[in-house]
Amino acid sequence: MKRYRWTRLEPEPTLVLALSEAINVSSPIAAALLNRGISSFEEARRFFRPSLDEIPSPFLFNDMKRAVARLSKAIAGGEKIMVYGDYDVDGTTGTAMLSLFLRELGADVCHYINDRFTEGYGLSTSGIAWAFEQKVSLIVTVDCGIRAIDEVQVCAAQGIDVIVCDHHEAGELPAACAILDPKVEGSGYPFRELCGCGVALKFIQAMVEARGESPAAWRKYLDFVAVATAADMVSLQGENRAYLREGLELMRRSPRVSFQAMAANMKVNLADFSMMNITYGIAPRINAAGRMESAGAAMQWMLASDEPEARVHAAELEALNGRRREIDAEITLRAETMVAGHCASHCSSIVLYDEAWHLGVLGIVASKLLDKYFLPTVVMGRMNGLIKGSVRSVDQLNIYDVLHECRDHLEQFGGHHQAAGLTLRPENLEAFRRRFDEVCRELLPVEERQKSLLIDAELALDEITPKFLKVLEQFSPFGFANREPLFVVTACRLAGKPKLLRERHVKFTVRGERGSSFEVIAFDRPDLFTDLESCGTAANLHLVCIPERNQWNGREYVQLRLKDLAVDLVD
C-alpha cells in the first residue's frame, strides 16, 4: 500500500514555537516555513508578500550600463536590431517580450528562433548569416549565447555586436559587447536563479529606468516572465516568486489578446488562472510549435496585435499540441515495452533509442518514464546520421555532472541539474549506455531509488481550520525549490466505503478522534481501492496529504489530496 519513502522533516521544536508565536500561525504551518529556511517575521513577510519594490536593481549586473548604452545607441541611430532566442518557452517568451518592448521604442527590430531539428540550440551559422543579410548590426540573445564563443567572433568579423542575455552556466566567456547572466562568476547580480526571459526583463527594466520612465513600462511584461518562470523549472524563491505572483495577477486582471485566445481554447476562465494552467496548458502549447514544426507559430501568437489574429495562431498551436500528444503517447507506449529488457542489463538507469522516434517529444517521454520508474532516463532518436536525445533526472542526481563523466562518448551535451540534451554517434551508443549506467550506479545509491516524500509536520484533522487553509494557500506558487507542503495525518479511520472513479482514482472519507471528517482523493492510485476495502473502518490510517479547497458542481468543500497511505491493521 505504501508506495514511497516517507522522510519526516523535524525542525527544532523551540524554533517552531517561536515562529508560530511571532507570526500567529499554527505549529504545522511554522514547521513548514522553517523547512523552507524561513525563521523570522521579516522572512515570512517577504515569502508571503513578495514585492517588486524589493527586487535588486538591474544595474547590479556589471555589464548592464554597457548593454543599455549600446542598445540605446542602436535605437537612436536607426540600426537594425535582432532578438535571437531559443525555441523553448523561456526563449520564445523572452524574444517576444523584448521585441514588443523595442517596437514600442520605435526600434528597427526583427527576431530569429533556431529550428530545433536543423540548427539545434544556440547561435547558428544560418542565423548569423540571415542577420548579416538583413544588415543587422546588433544581436541581443535571449536564453542562449553564453557558450557561443566562436559564433560571437564570427559576428564581430561581420560588424555585428552581441549582447548576451542568458541564465546558463558558463566556462570560457564569449567576447560579447555585454554579458547579462547571473550564473557567470562575478556578474554582480545577487540572485542566480532567473530564467532567460527574466534576464531579458532586467534589461528592459534597466532601459526603462535609464530613460526615466515609470515602472509600469516594464511591469506590463510580467505575464511573459510568469509563463517562462513556471515553464523553465527555475527556483520559485526570491524575485522569481514576485515575478510569478505578479505576472499571474496581471494575466487575470488585464490579459493580452494572445492569452485570451489561448484561455478560450483551454476552456479556462482567466480570472481564475493559476500556475497549473501555465505548466499544463500554455507551456505545452508553446513548446508544441518548436517540437512539431518551428517556433514561428508560437511567436506569431505572442506577437498578435488583435483578437482575430491571436485566435488564428492559438488554433494553430492547439492543433500542433494535439499532434504532439498523439505522437508522445505512441512513443511512450513503445518505450515502456522496452524498459524491462533494458533494465535486465542496466539497472541504475534507463537509456532507450529508436531511430524512428520524433525528436520533438523525447523530453516529454523521458519525463513520463522518470515519473514512473524513478531512474535517470535518456530517450533518443536519430537525425542526419547522429543520435540525439533528451535526459531527465531525479532530484538527488545532477544529470549535467553525469553527462560530463560520459563526455568521451558524446559529441555534444548541455542542460541543467535535472534536464539536459545530448548528441552522439551511433557507434558510441553502447559504450555511452554502459558508462551512463556506471556513473548513475556510483552516484545514486539503491536506497535513494525510491521516490521520497518530504513531510513537513504531523497534522490533526481538527487543525484544518479556515485560517490554516488561508495561510497554506499563500505558500503557492509551487515548483522547483518551493514544493507543496506535505503533512502526515495519523489519528484517523475510514468512514464508509471507498469509491473507485474511472478505474483510476480513489475517493473515501476519514474521521478523526474528535469527530472531524474529510473527503480524501487519491489521483492515479487505483491500487489503494482493494486495500482500503479490506482494512475496514477499525484500522488506523496514516495519510500523507495536502489539505485544499475544492469546488465541484457548485459546492465548495475541503478535501485531502492524498500522496501516500499506510495502515495499522487491527487483529
Coordinates of C-alpha atoms in Angstrom, one line a residue:
M1 CA 0.0 0.0 0.0
K2 CA 2.8 2.4 0.9
R3 CA 4.5 3.4 -2.4
Y4 CA 7.1 6.0 -1.3
R5 CA 9.8 6.6 1.3
W6 CA 8.5 9.0 4.0
T7 CA 11.1 11.4 5.2
R8 CA 9.9 13.4 8.2
L9 CA 11.5 16.8 8.5
E10 CA 11.9 17.8 12.1
P11 CA 12.8 21.4 12.7
E12 CA 13.9 22.4 16.3
P13 CA 10.7 22.5 18.4
T14 CA 11.8 25.7 20.2
L15 CA 12.1 27.4 16.8
V16 CA 8.7 26.1 15.7
L17 CA 7.1 27.6 18.8
A18 CA 9.0 30.9 18.5
L19 CA 8.0 31.4 14.8
S20 CA 4.4 30.2 15.5
E21 CA 4.0 32.9 18.1
A22 CA 5.9 35.6 16.1
I23 CA 3.6 35.4 13.1
N24 CA 0.5 33.9 14.8
V25 CA 0.2 30.7 12.9
S26 CA -0.3 27.0 13.9
S27 CA 2.7 24.8 14.6
P28 CA 2.4 22.8 11.4
I29 CA 2.5 26.0 9.4
A30 CA 5.5 27.2 11.3
A31 CA 7.3 23.9 10.8
A32 CA 6.6 24.1 7.0
L33 CA 8.1 27.6 6.9
L34 CA 11.2 26.6 8.9
N35 CA 11.7 23.7 6.4
R36 CA 11.9 26.3 3.7
G37 CA 14.6 28.3 5.6
I38 CA 12.1 30.9 6.9
S39 CA 12.7 31.6 10.6
S40 CA 11.6 35.2 11.3
F41 CA 8.7 37.6 10.9
E42 CA 10.5 39.6 8.2
E43 CA 11.5 36.5 6.2
A44 CA 7.9 35.2 6.4
R45 CA 6.6 38.6 5.3
R46 CA 8.9 38.5 2.2
F47 CA 7.8 35.0 1.5
F48 CA 4.1 35.6 1.8
R49 CA 4.1 39.1 0.3
P50 CA 6.9 39.2 -2.3
S51 CA 7.2 42.8 -3.6
L52 CA 8.5 44.2 -6.8
D53 CA 9.7 47.2 -4.9
E54 CA 12.3 45.0 -3.1
I55 CA 13.9 43.2 -6.1
P56 CA 17.5 44.0 -6.8
S57 CA 18.5 46.8 -9.2
P58 CA 19.2 45.7 -12.8
F59 CA 22.3 47.8 -12.7
L60 CA 23.9 45.4 -10.2
F61 CA 24.8 43.4 -13.4
N62 CA 28.4 44.6 -14.0
D63 CA 27.7 44.9 -17.8
M64 CA 24.3 46.4 -17.6
K65 CA 25.4 50.0 -18.2
R66 CA 27.3 48.9 -21.2
A67 CA 24.3 46.9 -22.5
V68 CA 22.0 49.9 -22.0
A69 CA 24.4 52.3 -23.7
R70 CA 24.8 50.0 -26.8
L71 CA 21.1 49.3 -27.2
S72 CA 20.2 53.0 -26.7
K73 CA 22.8 53.9 -29.4
A74 CA 21.3 51.4 -31.8
I75 CA 17.8 52.7 -31.3
A76 CA 18.8 56.3 -31.7
G77 CA 20.9 55.6 -34.8
G78 CA 18.2 53.5 -36.5
E79 CA 20.4 50.4 -36.5
K80 CA 18.8 47.1 -37.3
I81 CA 18.5 45.0 -34.1
M82 CA 17.9 41.3 -34.0
V83 CA 16.5 39.5 -30.9
Y84 CA 17.8 35.9 -31.1
G85 CA 16.1 33.4 -28.9
D86 CA 15.9 29.7 -28.0
Y87 CA 13.0 27.7 -29.3
D88 CA 11.6 26.7 -25.9
V89 CA 9.0 28.5 -23.7
D90 CA 11.7 30.6 -21.9
G91 CA 13.4 31.6 -25.2
T92 CA 10.3 32.4 -27.2
T93 CA 8.5 34.4 -24.4
G94 CA 11.7 36.4 -23.8
T95 CA 12.1 37.0 -27.5
A96 CA 8.5 38.1 -28.0
M97 CA 8.7 40.4 -24.9
L98 CA 11.9 42.1 -25.9
S99 CA 10.7 42.5 -29.5
L100 CA 7.5 44.2 -28.3
F101 CA 9.4 46.5 -26.0
L102 CA 11.8 47.6 -28.8
R103 CA 8.9 48.1 -31.2
E104 CA 7.3 50.5 -28.6
L105 CA 10.6 52.5 -28.6
G106 CA 10.5 52.8 -32.3
A107 CA 13.4 50.5 -32.9
D108 CA 14.0 48.7 -36.2
V109 CA 13.8 45.2 -34.8
C110 CA 13.5 41.6 -36.1
H111 CA 13.7 38.2 -34.4
Y112 CA 15.2 34.8 -35.0
I113 CA 14.5 31.5 -33.4
N114 CA 16.5 28.4 -34.4
D115 CA 14.9 25.4 -35.9
R116 CA 15.2 22.6 -33.2
F117 CA 16.0 19.9 -35.8
T118 CA 18.2 21.5 -38.4
E119 CA 20.1 24.1 -36.2
G120 CA 19.8 22.9 -32.6
Y121 CA 20.5 25.1 -29.6
G122 CA 22.4 28.4 -29.6
L123 CA 23.6 30.9 -32.2
S124 CA 23.7 29.0 -35.5
T125 CA 25.7 29.6 -38.7
S126 CA 22.4 30.1 -40.7
G127 CA 21.0 32.5 -38.1
I128 CA 24.1 34.7 -38.2
A129 CA 24.1 34.6 -42.0
W130 CA 20.5 35.8 -42.0
A131 CA 21.4 38.6 -39.6
F132 CA 24.1 39.7 -42.0
E133 CA 21.7 39.6 -45.0
Q134 CA 19.3 41.7 -43.0
K135 CA 22.1 44.3 -42.3
V136 CA 21.7 43.7 -38.5
S137 CA 24.4 45.5 -36.5
L138 CA 23.3 44.4 -33.0
I139 CA 22.1 41.0 -31.8
V140 CA 20.5 40.6 -28.3
T141 CA 20.3 36.9 -27.3
V142 CA 17.6 35.5 -25.0
D143 CA 18.1 32.2 -23.2
C144 CA 21.2 31.4 -25.2
G145 CA 24.6 32.8 -26.2
I146 CA 26.7 32.3 -23.1
R147 CA 28.7 29.5 -24.8
A148 CA 28.8 31.0 -28.3
I149 CA 32.5 31.8 -28.3
D150 CA 33.1 31.1 -32.0
E151 CA 29.8 32.4 -33.1
V152 CA 30.3 35.8 -31.4
Q153 CA 33.7 36.0 -33.1
V154 CA 32.0 35.4 -36.5
C155 CA 29.5 38.1 -35.7
A156 CA 32.3 40.6 -34.8
A157 CA 34.1 39.8 -38.0
Q158 CA 30.9 40.8 -39.9
G159 CA 30.4 44.0 -37.9
I160 CA 27.7 42.7 -35.6
D161 CA 27.8 43.4 -31.9
V162 CA 26.2 40.9 -29.5
I163 CA 24.6 41.4 -26.1
V164 CA 24.1 38.1 -24.3
C165 CA 21.0 37.7 -22.1
D166 CA 21.3 34.1 -20.7
H167 CA 21.0 32.2 -17.5
H168 CA 23.0 29.0 -18.2
E169 CA 26.3 28.1 -16.6
A170 CA 29.4 29.2 -18.4
G171 CA 33.1 28.3 -18.7
E172 CA 35.1 30.5 -21.1
L173 CA 33.0 33.6 -22.0
P174 CA 32.4 34.9 -25.5
A175 CA 33.8 38.3 -26.4
A176 CA 30.4 39.9 -26.4
C177 CA 29.7 43.6 -26.2
A178 CA 28.0 42.9 -22.8
I179 CA 27.0 39.7 -20.9
L180 CA 24.0 39.6 -18.7
D181 CA 24.0 36.2 -17.0
P182 CA 23.5 35.8 -13.2
K183 CA 25.4 32.5 -13.2
V184 CA 28.5 34.0 -14.6
E185 CA 31.1 34.3 -11.9
G186 CA 31.5 38.0 -11.0
S187 CA 28.3 39.0 -12.8
G188 CA 27.5 41.3 -9.8
Y189 CA 23.9 40.3 -9.7
P190 CA 22.8 38.7 -6.3
F191 CA 20.1 36.4 -7.5
R192 CA 21.4 33.5 -9.6
E193 CA 18.1 31.8 -10.4
L194 CA 16.5 34.0 -13.1
C195 CA 15.2 32.3 -16.2
G196 CA 16.3 33.7 -19.6
C197 CA 13.2 35.7 -20.0
G198 CA 13.8 37.1 -16.5
V199 CA 17.2 38.3 -17.5
A200 CA 15.7 40.0 -20.6
L201 CA 13.2 41.6 -18.2
K202 CA 16.1 43.0 -16.2
F203 CA 17.4 44.5 -19.4
I204 CA 14.1 46.1 -20.1
Q205 CA 13.8 47.4 -16.5
A206 CA 17.3 49.0 -16.9
M207 CA 16.3 50.6 -20.2
V208 CA 13.1 52.0 -18.6
E209 CA 15.0 53.4 -15.6
A210 CA 17.7 54.9 -17.8
R211 CA 15.0 56.7 -19.8
G212 CA 13.4 58.0 -16.6
E213 CA 10.1 56.2 -17.3
S214 CA 7.5 54.8 -14.9
P215 CA 8.0 51.2 -13.6
A216 CA 4.7 50.4 -15.3
A217 CA 6.6 50.4 -18.6
W218 CA 8.4 47.2 -17.6
R219 CA 6.0 45.6 -15.2
K220 CA 3.4 45.2 -18.0
Y221 CA 5.6 42.4 -19.4
L222 CA 5.4 40.3 -16.2
D223 CA 2.9 37.9 -17.8
F224 CA 5.6 36.7 -20.2
V225 CA 8.0 36.3 -17.3
A226 CA 5.5 34.4 -15.3
V227 CA 5.0 31.9 -18.1
A228 CA 8.7 31.4 -18.6
T229 CA 9.5 31.1 -14.9
A230 CA 6.8 28.4 -14.4
A231 CA 7.8 26.5 -17.5
D232 CA 11.6 26.6 -17.2
M233 CA 11.6 24.9 -13.7
V234 CA 13.8 27.6 -12.1
S235 CA 13.7 28.2 -8.4
L236 CA 10.5 29.7 -7.1
Q237 CA 12.2 31.7 -4.5
G238 CA 13.4 35.3 -4.2
E239 CA 12.4 37.6 -7.0
N240 CA 11.1 34.7 -9.2
R241 CA 8.3 34.4 -6.6
A242 CA 7.4 38.0 -7.0
Y243 CA 7.5 37.8 -10.8
L244 CA 5.3 34.7 -11.0
R245 CA 2.7 36.0 -8.5
E246 CA 2.5 39.5 -10.1
G247 CA 2.5 38.0 -13.6
L248 CA -0.4 35.7 -12.8
E249 CA -2.3 38.6 -11.3
L250 CA -1.6 40.6 -14.5
M251 CA -3.0 37.8 -16.6
R252 CA -6.1 37.6 -14.5
R253 CA -6.7 41.4 -14.4
S254 CA -5.6 42.6 -17.8
P255 CA -4.8 39.7 -20.1
R256 CA -3.2 40.5 -23.5
V257 CA -5.1 39.2 -26.6
S258 CA -2.8 36.2 -27.1
F259 CA -3.6 34.8 -23.6
Q260 CA -7.3 35.5 -24.0
A261 CA -7.3 33.4 -27.2
M262 CA -5.3 30.6 -25.6
A263 CA -7.5 30.5 -22.5
A264 CA -10.6 30.2 -24.7
N265 CA -9.1 27.1 -26.4
M266 CA -8.2 25.7 -23.0
K267 CA -11.8 26.4 -21.7
V268 CA -10.3 28.2 -18.7
N269 CA -11.5 31.4 -17.1
L270 CA -8.6 33.8 -17.0
A271 CA -10.0 35.4 -13.8
D272 CA -9.0 32.1 -12.1
F273 CA -5.8 31.5 -13.9
S274 CA -3.1 29.6 -11.9
M275 CA 0.4 28.2 -12.3
M276 CA -1.1 24.8 -13.2
N277 CA -2.8 26.4 -16.2
I278 CA 0.7 27.6 -17.3
T279 CA 2.5 24.3 -16.6
Y280 CA -0.1 22.0 -18.1
G281 CA -1.8 24.4 -20.5
I282 CA 0.1 27.3 -22.0
A283 CA 3.6 25.9 -21.8
P284 CA 2.9 22.7 -23.7
R285 CA 1.1 24.6 -26.4
I286 CA 4.0 27.0 -26.9
N287 CA 6.5 24.1 -26.9
A288 CA 4.4 22.2 -29.4
A289 CA 5.3 24.7 -32.1
G290 CA 9.1 24.1 -31.8
R291 CA 8.6 20.4 -31.2
M292 CA 6.4 19.6 -34.1
E293 CA 7.4 22.2 -36.8
S294 CA 9.0 25.5 -35.8
A295 CA 8.6 28.0 -33.1
G296 CA 7.3 30.5 -35.6
A297 CA 3.6 29.8 -34.8
A298 CA 4.3 30.5 -31.1
M299 CA 6.0 33.7 -31.9
Q300 CA 3.1 34.9 -34.2
W301 CA 0.6 34.1 -31.4
M302 CA 2.6 36.0 -28.8
L303 CA 3.1 39.0 -31.1
A304 CA -0.5 39.1 -32.3
S305 CA -1.9 42.7 -32.2
D306 CA -5.6 41.9 -32.2
E307 CA -8.1 39.2 -31.2
P308 CA -8.8 37.7 -34.6
E309 CA -5.0 37.3 -35.3
A310 CA -4.5 35.8 -31.8
R311 CA -7.3 33.3 -32.3
V312 CA -5.9 32.1 -35.6
H313 CA -2.5 31.4 -34.2
A314 CA -3.9 30.0 -30.9
A315 CA -5.8 27.5 -33.0
E316 CA -2.6 26.6 -34.9
L317 CA -0.9 25.9 -31.6
E318 CA -3.9 23.8 -30.4
A319 CA -3.7 21.6 -33.5
L320 CA 0.1 21.2 -33.1
N321 CA -0.3 20.3 -29.5
G322 CA -2.9 17.7 -30.4
R323 CA -0.5 16.1 -32.8
R324 CA 2.2 16.2 -30.2
R325 CA 0.1 14.4 -27.7
E326 CA -0.7 11.6 -30.1
I327 CA 3.0 11.1 -31.0
D328 CA 4.3 11.2 -27.5
A329 CA 1.6 8.7 -26.4
E330 CA 2.7 6.3 -29.1
I331 CA 6.4 6.6 -28.2
T332 CA 5.7 6.3 -24.5
L333 CA 3.8 3.1 -25.1
R334 CA 6.7 1.7 -27.1
A335 CA 9.3 2.9 -24.7
E336 CA 7.6 1.2 -21.7
T337 CA 7.7 -2.1 -23.6
M338 CA 11.4 -1.7 -24.0
V339 CA 12.2 -0.8 -20.3
A340 CA 12.1 -4.4 -19.0
G341 CA 14.6 -5.7 -21.5
H342 CA 16.9 -2.7 -20.9
C343 CA 16.8 -3.0 -17.1
A344 CA 17.8 -6.6 -17.3
S345 CA 21.3 -5.4 -18.3
H346 CA 21.4 -1.8 -16.9
C347 CA 19.6 -1.5 -13.5
S348 CA 20.7 2.0 -12.5
S349 CA 19.3 4.0 -15.4
I350 CA 17.1 3.9 -18.5
V351 CA 18.6 4.6 -21.9
L352 CA 16.3 3.9 -24.8
Y353 CA 16.8 4.5 -28.6
D354 CA 14.7 4.1 -31.7
E355 CA 15.8 5.8 -34.9
A356 CA 12.2 6.4 -35.9
W357 CA 11.2 8.4 -32.8
H358 CA 10.3 12.0 -33.3
L359 CA 12.9 14.2 -31.6
G360 CA 10.5 16.9 -30.7
V361 CA 8.7 14.8 -28.0
L362 CA 11.6 12.9 -26.4
G363 CA 11.9 15.1 -23.4
I364 CA 8.2 14.6 -22.6
V365 CA 8.6 10.8 -22.9
A366 CA 11.7 10.9 -20.7
S367 CA 9.8 12.8 -18.0
K368 CA 7.0 10.3 -18.0
L369 CA 9.4 7.4 -17.7
L370 CA 11.2 9.2 -14.9
D371 CA 8.0 9.7 -13.0
K372 CA 7.1 6.0 -13.3
Y373 CA 10.4 4.3 -12.7
F374 CA 12.3 7.0 -10.7
L375 CA 15.6 6.3 -12.6
P376 CA 17.8 8.7 -14.6
T377 CA 16.3 8.5 -18.1
V378 CA 17.7 9.1 -21.6
V379 CA 15.3 8.8 -24.6
M380 CA 16.9 9.2 -28.1
G381 CA 16.1 9.3 -31.8
R382 CA 18.2 9.8 -34.9
M383 CA 18.7 12.7 -37.3
N384 CA 21.2 13.4 -40.1
G385 CA 23.3 10.3 -39.1
L386 CA 23.6 11.3 -35.4
I387 CA 21.7 10.1 -32.3
K388 CA 20.1 13.0 -30.4
G389 CA 18.1 12.8 -27.2
S390 CA 16.7 14.2 -24.0
V391 CA 17.8 13.4 -20.5
R392 CA 15.8 13.7 -17.2
S393 CA 17.0 13.0 -13.7
V394 CA 15.8 12.6 -10.1
D395 CA 16.3 15.4 -7.7
Q396 CA 19.2 13.7 -5.9
L397 CA 21.4 13.4 -9.1
N398 CA 22.8 16.3 -11.1
I399 CA 22.5 14.9 -14.6
Y400 CA 24.8 17.5 -16.1
D401 CA 27.6 16.1 -13.9
V402 CA 26.7 12.6 -15.1
L403 CA 26.9 13.6 -18.7
H404 CA 30.3 15.3 -18.1
E405 CA 31.6 11.9 -16.8
C406 CA 30.4 10.4 -20.1
R407 CA 31.8 13.2 -22.3
D408 CA 34.3 10.9 -24.1
H409 CA 31.3 9.1 -25.8
L410 CA 29.4 12.3 -26.7
E411 CA 29.6 14.8 -29.5
Q412 CA 27.7 17.5 -27.5
F413 CA 25.7 17.9 -24.4
G414 CA 24.2 20.7 -22.3
G415 CA 21.5 21.5 -19.8
H416 CA 20.6 21.8 -16.1
H417 CA 20.6 19.9 -12.9
Q418 CA 17.6 17.7 -13.8
A419 CA 17.2 18.1 -17.6
A420 CA 19.7 18.0 -20.5
G421 CA 20.1 17.2 -24.1
L422 CA 22.9 15.2 -25.9
T423 CA 24.2 14.2 -29.3
L424 CA 26.4 11.1 -30.0
R425 CA 27.5 9.0 -32.9
P426 CA 25.7 5.6 -33.4
E427 CA 28.9 3.7 -32.9
N428 CA 29.2 5.1 -29.4
L429 CA 25.7 4.2 -28.2
E430 CA 26.6 1.0 -26.3
A431 CA 29.7 2.5 -24.7
F432 CA 27.6 5.5 -23.6
R433 CA 24.9 3.3 -22.3
R434 CA 27.3 1.3 -20.2
R435 CA 29.2 4.4 -18.9
F436 CA 26.0 6.3 -18.1
D437 CA 24.7 3.4 -16.1
E438 CA 28.0 3.0 -14.2
V439 CA 28.1 6.7 -13.2
C440 CA 24.4 6.6 -12.1
R441 CA 25.1 3.4 -10.1
E442 CA 28.1 5.2 -8.3
L443 CA 26.2 8.5 -7.6
L444 CA 22.7 7.2 -6.9
P445 CA 22.6 4.6 -4.1
V446 CA 20.0 1.9 -4.2
E447 CA 18.2 3.3 -1.2
E448 CA 17.6 6.6 -3.0
R449 CA 15.9 5.0 -6.0
Q450 CA 12.5 5.1 -4.4
K451 CA 10.8 8.5 -4.5
S452 CA 10.9 10.2 -1.2
L453 CA 8.0 12.3 0.2
L454 CA 9.3 15.2 2.4
I455 CA 6.8 15.6 5.2
D456 CA 6.7 19.0 6.9
A457 CA 4.8 18.1 10.0
E458 CA 2.1 16.0 11.7
L459 CA -1.4 17.4 11.4
A460 CA -4.5 16.6 13.3
L461 CA -7.8 16.8 11.3
D462 CA -9.3 19.3 13.7
E463 CA -6.3 21.6 13.0
I464 CA -7.5 22.1 9.4
T465 CA -9.4 25.3 10.0
P466 CA -10.3 28.1 7.6
K467 CA -7.3 30.1 8.9
F468 CA -5.0 27.2 8.4
L469 CA -6.1 26.8 4.8
K470 CA -5.9 30.6 4.1
V471 CA -2.3 30.6 5.3
L472 CA -1.4 27.4 3.5
E473 CA -2.7 28.7 0.2
Q474 CA -0.2 31.6 0.5
F475 CA 2.7 29.2 0.1
S476 CA 1.9 29.0 -3.6
P477 CA 3.0 29.2 -6.3
F478 CA 4.7 25.8 -6.1
G479 CA 7.6 24.4 -8.1
F480 CA 11.3 23.9 -8.0
A481 CA 12.7 24.9 -4.6
N482 CA 9.2 25.6 -3.3
R483 CA 7.4 22.3 -3.1
E484 CA 3.9 21.9 -1.9
P485 CA 3.8 21.4 1.9
L486 CA 3.0 17.8 2.9
F487 CA 1.5 16.7 6.2
V488 CA 1.0 13.4 7.8
V489 CA -2.4 12.7 9.4
T490 CA -2.2 9.7 11.8
A491 CA -5.2 9.5 14.1
C492 CA -8.0 8.8 11.6
R493 CA -10.1 5.9 10.3
L494 CA -12.0 5.1 7.2
A495 CA -15.7 6.2 7.4
G496 CA -17.8 4.3 5.0
K497 CA -16.7 2.5 1.8
P498 CA -14.1 3.8 -0.7
K499 CA -15.1 4.6 -4.3
L500 CA -13.2 3.8 -7.5
L501 CA -13.6 6.6 -10.0
R502 CA -12.9 5.9 -13.7
E503 CA -10.8 2.9 -12.8
R504 CA -8.0 5.3 -11.8
H505 CA -8.8 7.5 -8.8
V506 CA -9.9 6.5 -5.3
K507 CA -12.2 8.6 -3.1
F508 CA -13.0 8.0 0.5
T509 CA -13.9 9.7 3.8
V510 CA -11.8 9.7 7.0
R511 CA -12.9 10.6 10.5
G512 CA -10.6 11.8 13.3
E513 CA -10.6 11.0 17.0
R514 CA -12.6 14.2 17.8
G515 CA -15.2 13.7 15.1
S516 CA -13.7 15.8 12.3
S517 CA -14.3 14.2 8.9
F518 CA -12.9 15.0 5.4
E519 CA -13.1 13.6 2.0
V520 CA -9.9 12.2 0.6
I521 CA -9.0 12.0 -3.1
A522 CA -6.1 9.8 -4.4
F523 CA -5.4 10.5 -8.0
D524 CA -4.0 7.7 -10.1
R525 CA -3.8 5.3 -7.2
P526 CA -6.3 2.5 -8.1
D527 CA -4.1 0.1 -6.1
L528 CA -5.5 1.7 -2.9
F529 CA -9.1 0.7 -3.6
T530 CA -8.9 -3.0 -2.7
D531 CA -6.6 -2.3 0.3
L532 CA -9.0 0.2 1.8
E533 CA -11.9 -2.2 1.2
S534 CA -10.1 -5.0 3.1
C535 CA -8.8 -2.9 6.0
G536 CA -12.3 -1.7 7.1
T537 CA -13.2 1.0 9.5
A538 CA -11.3 -0.3 12.5
A539 CA -7.8 0.2 11.1
N540 CA -5.8 3.3 11.9
L541 CA -4.8 5.2 8.8
H542 CA -1.7 7.3 8.2
L543 CA -2.2 9.8 5.3
V544 CA 0.5 11.9 3.6
C545 CA -1.6 14.6 2.1
I546 CA -2.2 18.2 1.2
P547 CA -5.4 19.9 2.6
E548 CA -7.1 22.1 0.0
R549 CA -10.3 23.7 -1.0
N550 CA -12.2 22.2 -3.9
Q551 CA -15.2 23.1 -6.0
W552 CA -17.5 20.7 -7.7
N553 CA -21.0 21.1 -9.1
G554 CA -21.3 24.5 -7.3
R555 CA -20.2 23.1 -4.0
E556 CA -17.1 24.3 -2.2
Y557 CA -15.5 22.0 0.4
V558 CA -12.2 21.0 1.9
Q559 CA -10.6 17.8 0.8
L560 CA -7.3 16.0 1.5
R561 CA -5.3 15.3 -1.7
L562 CA -3.5 12.1 -0.9
K563 CA 0.1 11.3 -1.9
D564 CA 0.6 8.1 0.0
L565 CA -1.1 5.9 2.6
A566 CA -0.1 3.4 5.4
V567 CA -2.4 1.3 7.6
D568 CA -2.1 -0.1 11.1
L569 CA -4.1 -3.3 10.8
V570 CA -6.2 -4.4 13.8
D571 CA -6.1 -8.0 14.8

